[in-house]
PDB file of C-alpha atoms in Angstrom:
ATOM      1  CA  MET A   1      70.817  80.295  69.198  1.00 46.00           C
ATOM      2  CA  ARG A   2      71.212  83.873  67.981  1.00 46.00           C
ATOM      3  CA  ARG A   3      70.066  82.890  64.513  1.00 46.00           C
ATOM      4  CA  VAL A   4      66.955  81.290  66.033  1.00 43.00           C
ATOM      5  CA  LEU A   5      66.204  84.515  67.898  1.00 44.00           C
ATOM      6  CA  LEU A   6      66.621  86.578  64.747  1.00 50.00           C
ATOM      7  CA  GLY A   7      64.318  84.247  62.851  1.00 47.00           C
ATOM      8  CA  ALA A   8      61.675  84.484  65.560  1.00 41.00           C
ATOM      9  CA  LEU A   9      61.880  88.267  65.620  1.00 43.00           C
ATOM     10  CA  VAL A  10      61.484  88.416  61.855  1.00 43.00           C
ATOM     11  CA  VAL A  11      58.317  86.325  62.107  1.00 42.00           C
ATOM     12  CA  LEU A  12      56.944  88.601  64.816  1.00 38.00           C
ATOM     13  CA  ALA A  13      57.740  91.681  62.758  1.00 39.00           C
ATOM     14  CA  VAL A  14      56.047  90.271  59.669  1.00 40.00           C
ATOM     15  CA  VAL A  15      52.821  89.454  61.507  1.00 38.00           C
ATOM     16  CA  GLY A  16      52.827  92.815  63.246  1.00 40.00           C
ATOM     17  CA  MET A  17      53.540  91.679  66.806  1.00 34.00           C
ATOM     18  CA  ALA A  18      56.943  93.315  67.077  1.00 42.00           C
ATOM     19  CA  GLY A  19      55.699  96.796  66.354  1.00 42.00           C
ATOM     20  CA  THR A  20      56.920  99.180  63.686  1.00 45.00           C
ATOM     21  CA  PRO A  21      60.622  99.761  62.986  1.00 46.00           C
ATOM     22  CA  ALA A  22      60.340 103.086  64.786  1.00 41.00           C
ATOM     23  CA  THR A  23      59.474 101.365  68.080  1.00 46.00           C
ATOM     24  CA  ALA A  24      61.625  98.245  67.857  1.00 51.00           C
ATOM     25  CA  HIS A  25      64.461  98.832  70.308  1.00 61.00           C
ATOM     26  CA  PRO A  26      65.506 102.492  70.590  1.00 79.00           C
ATOM     27  CA  PHE A  27      65.641 102.519  74.396  1.00 80.00           C
ATOM     28  CA  GLY A  28      67.708  99.356  74.856  1.00 86.00           C
ATOM     29  CA  PRO A  29      71.501  99.081  74.821  1.00 90.00           C
ATOM     30  CA  PRO A  30      73.008 101.264  72.088  1.00 94.00           C
ATOM     31  CA  SER A  31      74.647  99.869  69.007  1.00 97.00           C
ATOM     32  CA  THR A  32      78.434  99.973  69.128  1.00 97.00           C
ATOM     33  CA  ALA A  33      81.206 100.612  66.645  1.00 97.00           C
ATOM     34  CA  ASN A  34      84.921  99.956  66.745  1.00 95.00           C
ATOM     35  CA  VAL A  35      87.541 101.574  64.526  1.00 95.00           C
ATOM     36  CA  THR A  36      90.983 100.365  63.488  1.00 93.00           C
ATOM     37  CA  VAL A  37      93.401 102.223  61.245  1.00 93.00           C
ATOM     38  CA  HIS A  38      96.225 101.080  58.991  1.00 94.00           C
ATOM     39  CA  GLY A  39      97.810 103.785  56.865  1.00 95.00           C
ATOM     40  CA  SER A  40      95.112 105.359  54.718  1.00 96.00           C
ATOM     41  CA  SER A  41      92.611 102.565  55.438  1.00 97.00           C
ATOM     42  CA  LEU A  42      90.041 102.727  58.207  1.00 96.00           C
ATOM     43  CA  LYS A  43      87.993  99.694  59.222  1.00 96.00           C
ATOM     44  CA  LEU A  44      84.745 100.163  61.117  1.00 96.00           C
ATOM     45  CA  VAL A  45      82.809  97.297  62.717  1.00 97.00           C
ATOM     46  CA  TRP A  46      79.209  98.061  63.739  1.00 98.00           C
ATOM     47  CA  HIS A  47      77.223  95.851  66.113  1.00 98.00           C
ATOM     48  CA  ALA A  48      73.482  96.038  66.790  1.00 97.00           C
ATOM     49  CA  ALA A  49      70.970  93.999  68.778  1.00 95.00           C
ATOM     50  CA  GLU A  50      68.800  91.322  67.163  1.00 94.00           C
ATOM     51  CA  ASP A  51      65.623  93.378  67.023  1.00 93.00           C
ATOM     52  CA  ASP A  52      67.543  96.392  65.727  1.00 96.00           C
ATOM     53  CA  TRP A  53      68.680  94.326  62.750  1.00 96.00           C
ATOM     54  CA  VAL A  54      65.062  93.275  62.255  1.00 95.00           C
ATOM     55  CA  ALA A  55      63.916  96.908  62.392  1.00 96.00           C
ATOM     56  CA  LEU A  56      66.580  97.867  59.858  1.00 97.00           C
ATOM     57  CA  GLY A  57      65.689  95.032  57.501  1.00 96.00           C
ATOM     58  CA  GLN A  58      61.979  95.676  57.835  1.00 96.00           C
ATOM     59  CA  SER A  59      62.406  99.382  57.091  1.00 97.00           C
ATOM     60  CA  VAL A  60      64.150  98.716  53.757  1.00 97.00           C
ATOM     61  CA  GLY A  61      61.966  95.788  52.710  1.00 96.00           C
ATOM     62  CA  ALA A  62      64.572  93.066  53.206  1.00 95.00           C
ATOM     63  CA  PHE A  63      61.937  90.631  54.482  1.00 95.00           C
ATOM     64  CA  ASP A  64      59.357  91.246  51.758  1.00 93.00           C
ATOM     65  CA  ASP A  65      60.484  88.106  49.945  1.00 85.00           C
ATOM     66  CA  PRO A  66      57.919  85.428  50.962  1.00 87.00           C
ATOM     67  CA  ALA A  67      60.379  82.557  50.412  1.00 85.00           C
ATOM     68  CA  THR A  68      60.281  80.178  53.379  1.00 87.00           C
ATOM     69  CA  ASP A  69      63.493  78.319  52.547  1.00 90.00           C
ATOM     70  CA  VAL A  70      65.572  81.414  53.338  1.00 90.00           C
ATOM     71  CA  THR A  71      66.182  82.580  56.902  1.00 91.00           C
ATOM     72  CA  GLY A  72      65.723  86.154  58.066  1.00 90.00           C
ATOM     73  CA  GLU A  73      69.473  86.520  58.448  1.00 91.00           C
ATOM     74  CA  GLN A  74      70.033  85.308  54.901  1.00 93.00           C
ATOM     75  CA  LYS A  75      67.519  87.846  53.636  1.00 94.00           C
ATOM     76  CA  LEU A  76      69.488  90.560  55.431  1.00 94.00           C
ATOM     77  CA  GLN A  77      72.750  89.284  53.966  1.00 93.00           C
ATOM     78  CA  ARG A  78      71.424  89.203  50.409  1.00 93.00           C
ATOM     79  CA  SER A  79      69.531  92.495  50.455  1.00 96.00           C
ATOM     80  CA  PRO A  80      71.091  95.251  48.292  1.00 97.00           C
ATOM     81  CA  ALA A  81      68.910  97.723  50.194  1.00 98.00           C
ATOM     82  CA  VAL A  82      70.535  96.772  53.503  1.00 98.00           C
ATOM     83  CA  ARG A  83      74.010  97.265  52.035  1.00 98.00           C
ATOM     84  CA  THR A  84      73.050 100.633  50.560  1.00 98.00           C
ATOM     85  CA  TYR A  85      71.480 101.707  53.849  1.00 99.00           C
ATOM     86  CA  LEU A  86      74.599 100.928  55.882  1.00 99.00           C
ATOM     87  CA  LEU A  87      76.970 102.627  53.430  1.00 99.00           C
ATOM     88  CA  ASP A  88      74.751 105.719  53.221  1.00 98.00           C
ATOM     89  CA  ARG A  89      74.446 106.167  56.979  1.00 98.00           C
ATOM     90  CA  MET A  90      77.965 105.322  58.116  1.00 99.00           C
ATOM     91  CA  THR A  91      80.527 107.487  56.360  1.00 98.00           C
ATOM     92  CA  VAL A  92      84.058 108.809  56.800  1.00 98.00           C
ATOM     93  CA  ARG A  93      85.453 112.095  55.489  1.00 98.00           C
ATOM     94  CA  GLN A  94      89.032 113.327  55.533  1.00 98.00           C
ATOM     95  CA  ALA A  95      89.799 117.030  55.020  1.00 96.00           C
ATOM     96  CA  GLY A  96      86.437 117.520  53.332  1.00 95.00           C
ATOM     97  CA  GLN A  97      86.820 114.531  51.005  1.00 97.00           C
ATOM     98  CA  GLY A  98      84.736 111.403  51.290  1.00 98.00           C
ATOM     99  CA  CYS A  99      86.547 108.126  51.946  1.00 98.00           C
ATOM    100  CA  PRO A 100      84.869 105.480  49.745  1.00 99.00           C
ATOM    101  CA  GLY A 101      83.541 102.605  51.832  1.00 99.00           C
ATOM    102  CA  SER A 102      83.317  98.921  50.972  1.00 98.00           C
ATOM    103  CA  LEU A 103      80.932  96.749  52.978  1.00 98.00           C
ATOM    104  CA  HIS A 104      82.267  93.279  53.699  1.00 98.00           C
ATOM    105  CA  GLU A 105      80.040  90.248  53.279  1.00 95.00           C
ATOM    106  CA  LEU A 106      77.354  90.181  55.958  1.00 95.00           C
ATOM    107  CA  THR A 107      78.022  86.857  57.650  1.00 92.00           C
ATOM    108  CA  ASP A 108      76.553  86.023  61.073  1.00 92.00           C
ATOM    109  CA  VAL A 109      75.724  89.672  61.725  1.00 94.00           C
ATOM    110  CA  LEU A 110      74.640  89.026  65.316  1.00 93.00           C
ATOM    111  CA  ALA A 111      78.111  87.763  66.227  1.00 94.00           C
ATOM    112  CA  THR A 112      80.426  89.686  63.913  1.00 95.00           C
ATOM    113  CA  GLY A 113      78.397  92.773  63.017  1.00 97.00           C
ATOM    114  CA  ALA A 114      78.779  94.735  59.803  1.00 98.00           C
ATOM    115  CA  THR A 115      82.303  95.639  58.682  1.00 98.00           C
ATOM    116  CA  ILE A 116      83.065  98.552  56.367  1.00 99.00           C
ATOM    117  CA  THR A 117      86.545  99.426  55.114  1.00 99.00           C
ATOM    118  CA  TYR A 118      87.135 103.019  54.003  1.00 99.00           C
ATOM    119  CA  GLU A 119      90.006 104.140  51.781  1.00 99.00           C
ATOM    120  CA  CYS A 120      91.043 107.731  52.478  1.00 98.00           C
ATOM    121  CA  PRO A 121      93.228 110.021  50.327  1.00 97.00           C
ATOM    122  CA  ALA A 122      96.041 110.109  52.910  1.00 97.00           C
ATOM    123  CA  ASP A 123      97.162 108.323  56.059  1.00 96.00           C
ATOM    124  CA  VAL A 124      94.381 108.517  58.610  1.00 93.00           C
ATOM    125  CA  ASP A 125      95.000 110.879  61.507  1.00 91.00           C
ATOM    126  CA  GLU A 126      91.962 113.115  61.825  1.00 92.00           C
ATOM    127  CA  VAL A 127      88.658 112.283  60.158  1.00 95.00           C
ATOM    128  CA  LYS A 128      84.975 113.083  60.398  1.00 96.00           C
ATOM    129  CA  ILE A 129      82.914 109.969  61.121  1.00 96.00           C
ATOM    130  CA  ARG A 130      79.155 109.780  60.690  1.00 98.00           C
ATOM    131  CA  LEU A 131      77.261 106.973  62.417  1.00 98.00           C
ATOM    132  CA  ALA A 132      73.557 107.501  61.778  1.00 98.00           C
ATOM    133  CA  ALA A 133      72.220 103.976  61.254  1.00 98.00           C
ATOM    134  CA  LEU A 134      68.746 103.438  62.773  1.00 98.00           C
ATOM    135  CA  MET A 135      68.408 107.092  63.775  1.00 98.00           C
ATOM    136  CA  ASP A 136      66.053 107.730  60.871  1.00 97.00           C
ATOM    137  CA  LEU A 137      63.732 105.125  62.401  1.00 96.00           C
ATOM    138  CA  ASN A 138      63.687 106.713  65.845  1.00 96.00           C
ATOM    139  CA  GLU A 139      65.696 109.625  67.235  1.00 95.00           C
ATOM    140  CA  ALA A 140      66.280 107.695  70.464  1.00 96.00           C
ATOM    141  CA  TYR A 141      68.729 105.368  68.729  1.00 97.00           C
ATOM    142  CA  ARG A 142      72.416 106.031  69.379  1.00 96.00           C
ATOM    143  CA  THR A 143      75.784 104.450  68.671  1.00 97.00           C
ATOM    144  CA  VAL A 144      78.793 104.353  70.970  1.00 96.00           C
ATOM    145  CA  LEU A 145      82.232 104.343  69.388  1.00 95.00           C
ATOM    146  CA  VAL A 146      84.191 102.135  71.764  1.00 90.00           C
ATOM    147  CA  GLY A 147      87.873 101.906  72.529  1.00 75.00           C
ATOM    148  CA  ASP A 148      90.182 103.429  75.107  1.00 55.00           C
ATOM    149  CA  SER A 149      87.990 106.505  74.719  1.00 56.00           C
ATOM    150  CA  GLU A 150      84.327 106.609  73.773  1.00 73.00           C
ATOM    151  CA  ALA A 151      82.333 108.909  71.517  1.00 93.00           C
ATOM    152  CA  LEU A 152      78.544 109.005  71.488  1.00 96.00           C
ATOM    153  CA  PHE A 153      76.657 109.485  68.219  1.00 98.00           C
ATOM    154  CA  THR A 154      73.013 110.568  68.439  1.00 97.00           C
ATOM    155  CA  ALA A 155      70.301 111.868  66.127  1.00 97.00           C
ATOM    156  CA  THR A 156      71.306 115.430  67.045  1.00 97.00           C
ATOM    157  CA  SER A 157      75.036 114.678  66.760  1.00 97.00           C
ATOM    158  CA  PRO A 158      75.440 111.875  64.197  1.00 98.00           C
ATOM    159  CA  GLU A 159      78.771 113.163  62.864  1.00 97.00           C
ATOM    160  CA  GLN A 160      81.909 113.923  64.845  1.00 95.00           C
ATOM    161  CA  GLN A 161      85.432 115.054  64.078  1.00 94.00           C
ATOM    162  CA  LEU A 162      87.847 112.562  65.630  1.00 93.00           C
ATOM    163  CA  ARG A 163      91.596 112.246  65.920  1.00 90.00           C
ATOM    164  CA  LEU A 164      92.880 108.693  65.651  1.00 84.00           C
ATOM    165  CA  SER A 165      96.291 107.792  67.048  1.00 63.00           C
ATOM    166  CA  GLY A 166      97.663 104.848  65.092  1.00 53.00           C
ATOM    167  CA  SER A 167     100.187 102.263  66.232  1.00 41.00           C
ATOM    168  CA  SER A 168     102.724 100.170  64.370  1.00 35.00           C
ATOM    169  CA  SER A 169     100.290  97.240  64.455  1.00 39.00           C
ATOM    170  CA  GLY A 170      97.655  99.258  62.679  1.00 46.00           C
ATOM    171  CA  LEU A 171      95.357  99.535  65.689  1.00 49.00           C
ATOM    172  CA  SER A 172      94.064 102.899  66.774  1.00 51.00           C
ATOM    173  CA  THR A 173      92.869 104.696  69.847  1.00 52.00           C
ATOM    174  CA  VAL A 174      89.893 106.972  69.316  1.00 58.00           C
ATOM    175  CA  LEU A 175      90.402 110.412  70.789  1.00 54.00           C
ATOM    176  CA  PRO A 176      87.547 112.922  70.505  1.00 54.00           C
ATOM    177  CA  LEU A 177      88.877 116.410  69.852  1.00 46.00           C
ATOM    178  CA  ALA A 178      86.961 117.707  72.846  1.00 40.00           C
ATOM    179  CA  ILE A 179      89.124 116.047  75.520  1.00 41.00           C
ATOM    180  CA  GLY A 180      88.614 118.473  78.385  1.00 39.00           C
ATOM    181  CA  THR A 181      87.492 115.722  80.745  1.00 34.00           C
ATOM    182  CA  ALA A 182      90.525 113.592  79.978  1.00 39.00           C
ATOM    183  CA  VAL A 183      92.831 116.545  80.580  1.00 38.00           C
ATOM    184  CA  VAL A 184      91.248 117.146  83.976  1.00 35.00           C
ATOM    185  CA  VAL A 185      91.721 113.496  84.920  1.00 35.00           C
ATOM    186  CA  VAL A 186      95.379 113.531  83.869  1.00 37.00           C
ATOM    187  CA  LEU A 187      96.059 116.730  85.784  1.00 39.00           C
ATOM    188  CA  GLY A 188      94.313 115.296  88.820  1.00 42.00           C
ATOM    189  CA  LEU A 189      96.456 112.156  88.732  1.00 42.00           C
ATOM    190  CA  ALA A 190      99.606 114.237  88.331  1.00 45.00           C
ATOM    191  CA  ALA A 191      98.650 116.362  91.319  1.00 44.00           C
ATOM    192  CA  LEU A 192      98.011 113.219  93.378  1.00 45.00           C
ATOM    193  CA  VAL A 193     101.462 111.846  92.540  1.00 44.00           C
ATOM    194  CA  VAL A 194     103.141 115.120  93.529  1.00 43.00           C
ATOM    195  CA  LEU A 195     101.175 115.235  96.792  1.00 46.00           C
ATOM    196  CA  ARG A 196     102.167 111.680  97.717  1.00 51.00           C
ATOM    197  CA  ARG A 197     105.842 112.409  97.028  1.00 54.00           C
ATOM    198  CA  ARG A 198     105.726 115.485  99.263  1.00 50.00           C
ATOM    199  CA  ARG A 199     104.112 113.484 102.060  1.00 50.00           C
ATOM    200  CA  ARG A 200     106.813 110.811 101.814  1.00 53.00           C
ATOM    201  CA  ARG A 201     109.570 113.435 101.999  1.00 53.00           C
ATOM    202  CA  SER A 202     107.987 115.160 104.985  1.00 54.00           C
ATOM    203  CA  ALA A 203     107.617 111.794 106.751  1.00 55.00           C
TER     204      ALA A 203
END
């Protein structure tokens, strides 16, 4: 069903009914990204809506091929320009050094998204992540880094310094360095526990 929707959107974009890439879907749900860490490797999975993929492909000419025996999704998968675009706009740096990224095969992008694995010079603890895909098409686009904590990437703040706490299984929790809100919540919970204990003792 998702592939049918993508195909229909590609047709609409080609005939001009879906608007320009800059007006495709910037005010809908944001794209999302998830990060996992294992040693010096960082894997990022980016998900976008159907019409956002169409806007991306249209902007780099992925659908210019007039072949009718190839679906819109297949044109996205095979486009070198799409791969270059994603690698250029989603980057990871560690201590000032770039972590080379390798884009996995784009298979069923609507369900599985785009996966990039970055190899950093040392074990990943604190890195600078840039998530700027689609933001060159319209500044209203944004990406949410999801996990136990969330970080919002926008056109005015496409790159953020993040601390990643790894686990023995290789999974990570994303912790923005600016964690003032989280500290307040923790302190508030601690105060609530102390207050309840005092009430029990006085009772």
